[in-house]
mmCIF file of C-alpha atoms in Angstrom:
data_model
loop_
_atom_site.group_PDB
_atom_site.id
_atom_site.type_symbol
_atom_site.label_atom_id
_atom_site.label_comp_id
_atom_site.label_asym_id
_atom_site.label_seq_id
_atom_site.Cartn_x
_atom_site.Cartn_y
_atom_site.Cartn_z
ATOM 1 C CA MET Q 1 10.948 5.266 -0.139
ATOM 2 C CA LYS Q 2 12.038 7.118 -3.283
ATOM 3 C CA LEU Q 3 15.191 4.971 -3.559
ATOM 4 C CA VAL Q 4 13.087 1.745 -3.440
ATOM 5 C CA ILE Q 5 10.548 2.941 -5.944
ATOM 6 C CA ASP Q 6 13.128 4.261 -8.346
ATOM 7 C CA ASN Q 7 14.853 0.834 -8.350
ATOM 8 C CA ALA Q 8 11.719 -1.342 -8.609
ATOM 9 C CA SER Q 9 10.043 -2.707 -11.688
ATOM 10 C CA GLN Q 10 7.057 -0.729 -12.891
ATOM 11 C CA GLN Q 11 4.623 -3.149 -11.345
ATOM 12 C CA LEU Q 12 6.386 -3.364 -8.008
ATOM 13 C CA ALA Q 13 6.799 0.415 -7.919
ATOM 14 C CA CYS Q 14 3.045 0.743 -8.402
ATOM 15 C CA ILE Q 15 2.371 -1.753 -5.576
ATOM 16 C CA ILE Q 16 4.609 0.232 -3.207
ATOM 17 C CA GLU Q 17 2.941 3.544 -4.131
ATOM 18 C CA LEU Q 18 -0.557 2.047 -3.802
ATOM 19 C CA ALA Q 19 0.340 0.542 -0.475
ATOM 20 C CA TYR Q 20 1.465 3.949 0.729
ATOM 21 C CA LEU Q 21 -1.457 5.953 -0.613
ATOM 22 C CA THR Q 22 -4.112 3.586 0.766
ATOM 23 C CA ALA Q 23 -2.329 1.738 3.664
ATOM 24 C CA ILE Q 24 -3.857 -1.519 2.253
ATOM 25 C CA ARG Q 25 -2.325 -4.663 3.640
ATOM 26 C CA LYS Q 26 -0.126 -6.625 1.164
ATOM 27 C CA SER Q 27 -2.491 -9.525 0.947
ATOM 28 C CA ASP Q 28 -5.360 -7.245 -0.073
ATOM 29 C CA LEU Q 29 -3.198 -5.345 -2.546
ATOM 30 C CA LEU Q 30 -2.272 -8.487 -4.325
ATOM 31 C CA LYS Q 31 -5.880 -9.549 -4.797
ATOM 32 C CA ILE Q 32 -7.225 -6.259 -6.349
ATOM 33 C CA ARG Q 33 -9.152 -6.997 -9.520
ATOM 34 C CA LEU Q 34 -9.723 -4.619 -12.395
ATOM 35 C CA ASN Q 35 -13.409 -4.540 -11.630
ATOM 36 C CA ASP Q 36 -12.512 -3.144 -8.166
ATOM 37 C CA LEU Q 37 -11.728 0.130 -9.965
ATOM 38 C CA GLN Q 38 -15.282 1.472 -10.132
ATOM 39 C CA ALA Q 39 -16.699 4.853 -11.040
ATOM 40 C CA ASP Q 40 -16.812 6.072 -7.375
ATOM 41 C CA GLY Q 41 -13.305 4.883 -6.433
ATOM 42 C CA LEU Q 42 -11.117 1.849 -5.706
ATOM 43 C CA HIS Q 43 -13.122 -0.744 -3.813
ATOM 44 C CA VAL Q 44 -11.239 -3.053 -1.484
ATOM 45 C CA LEU Q 45 -12.689 -5.727 0.745
ATOM 46 C CA PRO Q 46 -10.201 -6.014 3.646
ATOM 47 C CA THR Q 47 -9.779 -9.604 4.799
ATOM 48 C CA LYS Q 48 -8.297 -9.080 8.118
ATOM 49 C CA THR Q 49 -10.798 -6.690 9.834
ATOM 50 C CA GLN Q 50 -13.824 -7.481 7.885
ATOM 51 C CA ASP Q 51 -17.018 -6.777 9.958
ATOM 52 C CA SER Q 52 -20.019 -9.041 9.776
ATOM 53 C CA THR Q 53 -21.464 -7.099 6.811
ATOM 54 C CA GLY Q 54 -18.368 -7.705 4.684
ATOM 55 C CA GLN Q 55 -18.328 -4.049 3.836
ATOM 56 C CA SER Q 56 -15.739 -2.683 1.365
ATOM 57 C CA MET Q 57 -13.556 0.319 1.753
ATOM 58 C CA VAL Q 58 -13.829 2.673 -1.096
ATOM 59 C CA PHE Q 59 -10.883 4.971 -1.849
ATOM 60 C CA SER Q 60 -12.060 8.032 -3.574
ATOM 61 C CA TYR Q 61 -9.942 8.937 -6.634
ATOM 62 C CA THR Q 62 -7.416 11.666 -6.250
ATOM 63 C CA PRO Q 63 -5.020 12.658 -9.110
ATOM 64 C CA ARG Q 64 -2.218 10.723 -7.517
ATOM 65 C CA LEU Q 65 -4.297 7.591 -6.914
ATOM 66 C CA ARG Q 66 -5.583 7.704 -10.580
ATOM 67 C CA ASP Q 67 -2.030 8.031 -11.745
ATOM 68 C CA VAL Q 68 -0.804 4.974 -9.903
ATOM 69 C CA LEU Q 69 -3.842 2.854 -10.948
ATOM 70 C CA ASN Q 70 -3.373 3.873 -14.605
ATOM 71 C CA ARG Q 71 0.312 3.016 -14.526
ATOM 72 C CA SER Q 72 -0.558 -0.233 -12.779
ATOM 73 C CA LYS Q 73 -2.962 -1.238 -15.553
ATOM 74 C CA LYS Q 74 -0.185 -0.568 -18.112
ATOM 75 C CA SER Q 75 2.511 -2.550 -16.203
ATOM 76 C CA ARG Q 76 3.630 -5.873 -17.515
ATOM 77 C CA ARG Q 77 0.916 -8.518 -17.131
ATOM 78 C CA ARG Q 78 -1.187 -10.654 -19.218
ATOM 79 C CA ALA Q 79 -3.894 -8.524 -20.921
ATOM 80 C CA SER Q 80 -6.593 -11.161 -20.169
ATOM 81 C CA SER Q 81 -5.862 -11.137 -16.453
ATOM 82 C CA MET Q 82 -8.633 -9.913 -14.119
ATOM 83 C CA TYR Q 83 -6.047 -8.761 -11.529
ATOM 84 C CA LEU Q 84 -4.469 -5.347 -11.359
ATOM 85 C CA PHE Q 85 -1.129 -6.890 -10.257
ATOM 86 C CA ALA Q 86 -0.511 -10.250 -11.895
ATOM 87 C CA THR Q 87 2.254 -12.603 -12.755
ATOM 88 C CA ARG Q 88 3.195 -13.269 -16.398
ATOM 89 C CA ASN Q 89 0.534 -15.999 -16.604
ATOM 90 C CA GLY Q 90 -2.153 -13.651 -15.322
ATOM 91 C CA THR Q 91 -2.632 -15.126 -11.829
ATOM 92 C CA PRO Q 92 -2.260 -12.912 -8.728
ATOM 93 C CA HIS Q 93 1.140 -12.924 -7.043
ATOM 94 C CA THR Q 94 1.570 -15.442 -4.188
ATOM 95 C CA THR Q 95 2.810 -14.115 -0.910
ATOM 96 C CA SER Q 96 6.043 -16.098 -1.341
ATOM 97 C CA GLY Q 97 6.505 -14.942 -4.850
ATOM 98 C CA PHE Q 98 5.942 -11.283 -3.899
ATOM 99 C CA ASN Q 99 8.240 -11.679 -0.889
ATOM 100 C CA SER Q 100 10.998 -12.976 -3.237
ATOM 101 C CA ALA Q 101 10.616 -9.878 -5.469
ATOM 102 C CA TRP Q 102 10.680 -7.612 -2.400
ATOM 103 C CA ARG Q 103 13.800 -9.361 -1.047
ATOM 104 C CA ARG Q 104 15.591 -8.903 -4.414
ATOM 105 C CA LEU Q 105 14.660 -5.225 -4.431
ATOM 106 C CA LYS Q 106 15.949 -4.713 -0.928
ATOM 107 C CA ASN Q 107 19.250 -6.432 -1.788
ATOM 108 C CA LYS Q 108 19.541 -4.283 -4.948
ATOM 109 C CA VAL Q 109 19.358 -1.042 -2.968
ATOM 110 C CA CYS Q 110 21.250 -2.440 0.115
ATOM 111 C CA LEU Q 111 18.428 -2.079 2.587
ATOM 112 C CA SER Q 112 18.479 -5.120 4.821
ATOM 113 C CA ASP Q 113 16.203 -4.045 7.694
ATOM 114 C CA VAL Q 114 13.219 -2.751 5.678
ATOM 115 C CA HIS Q 115 9.951 -4.636 5.535
ATOM 116 C CA PHE Q 116 7.001 -4.198 3.232
ATOM 117 C CA HIS Q 117 4.779 -3.727 6.244
ATOM 118 C CA ASP Q 118 6.797 -0.626 7.123
ATOM 119 C CA ILE Q 119 5.052 1.133 4.184
ATOM 120 C CA ARG Q 120 1.709 0.769 5.989
ATOM 121 C CA ALA Q 121 3.177 2.078 9.152
ATOM 122 C CA LYS Q 122 4.629 5.064 7.281
ATOM 123 C CA ALA Q 123 1.271 5.721 5.631
ATOM 124 C CA LEU Q 124 -0.554 5.701 8.943
ATOM 125 C CA THR Q 125 2.017 7.890 10.674
ATOM 126 C CA ASP Q 126 1.744 10.428 7.799
ATOM 127 C CA ALA Q 127 -2.017 10.169 7.854
ATOM 128 C CA LYS Q 128 -2.109 11.067 11.494
ATOM 129 C CA ARG Q 129 0.216 13.998 10.977
ATOM 130 C CA LYS Q 130 -1.883 15.263 8.055
ATOM 131 C CA SER Q 131 -5.409 14.831 9.459
ATOM 132 C CA GLY Q 132 -5.395 13.379 12.838
ATOM 133 C CA SER Q 133 -5.938 10.021 14.650
ATOM 134 C CA ASP Q 134 -9.504 9.439 13.262
ATOM 135 C CA TYR Q 135 -8.241 9.689 9.656
ATOM 136 C CA ALA Q 136 -5.363 7.368 10.314
ATOM 137 C CA GLN Q 137 -7.675 4.905 12.031
ATOM 138 C CA ALA Q 138 -10.082 5.003 9.107
ATOM 139 C CA LEU Q 139 -7.312 4.624 6.528
ATOM 140 C CA GLY Q 140 -5.881 1.627 8.481
ATOM 141 C CA ASN Q 141 -9.369 0.177 8.695
ATOM 142 C CA HIS Q 142 -8.808 -0.469 12.414
ATOM 143 C CA THR Q 143 -11.654 -1.022 14.849
ATOM 144 C CA SER Q 144 -9.677 0.654 17.685
ATOM 145 C CA VAL Q 145 -7.462 3.648 17.907
ATOM 146 C CA GLU Q 146 -5.088 1.560 20.024
ATOM 147 C CA THR Q 147 -4.253 -0.599 17.044
ATOM 148 C CA THR Q 148 -3.590 2.364 14.852
ATOM 149 C CA GLU Q 149 -1.423 3.932 17.623
ATOM 150 C CA SER Q 150 0.665 0.746 17.740
ATOM 151 C CA TYR Q 151 1.705 1.360 14.177
ATOM 152 C CA ILE Q 152 2.433 5.018 14.875
ATOM 153 C CA LYS Q 153 3.944 5.422 18.275
ATOM 154 C CA THR Q 154 7.256 3.688 17.503
ATOM 155 C CA ARG Q 155 7.731 5.617 14.349
ATOM 156 C CA GLU Q 156 6.513 9.121 15.251
ATOM 157 C CA VAL Q 157 9.217 11.646 15.668
ATOM 158 C CA ASN Q 158 8.914 15.110 17.262
ATOM 159 C CA ILE Q 159 10.315 17.560 14.723
ATOM 160 C CA VAL Q 160 11.789 20.519 16.602
ATOM 161 C CA GLU Q 161 13.280 23.591 15.086
ATOM 162 C CA PRO Q 162 16.624 24.602 16.690
ATOM 163 C CA LEU Q 163 16.848 27.902 18.647
ATOM 164 C CA TYR Q 164 19.080 29.538 16.026
#
């Protein structure tokens, strides 16, 4: 992931880092508004698994999350835009526009079989390793552990120390 971030524009690098830290889906990342950065944390209203209450996820600020969000606010965008990640004219990135930028970045670093969605899977895999299945499920905003495991099981590796 370091290779990709090191070769990305400042804004795209921040999107990648925020995707990893929060495991937020691409569509939800691209719609974050500046007023979603509130005193108690980053508020995100997930579109895919919204429950009937329309409840937000609130990501508590950590030093690393604050750093990424601060760099995001300083990245190239129209000052009057209400979006954290915006195009030059201040509108949120479209999926196709973002996918084009992602494809150019992949070509630049010669990684053909890498998908943006892989960042979410990596985040959930690392979350499970760090704090268990419940944490990974909460981070992924999944209603079932089976959904979370579908992200993790194909990517999880047993790390074994050799005998000598």
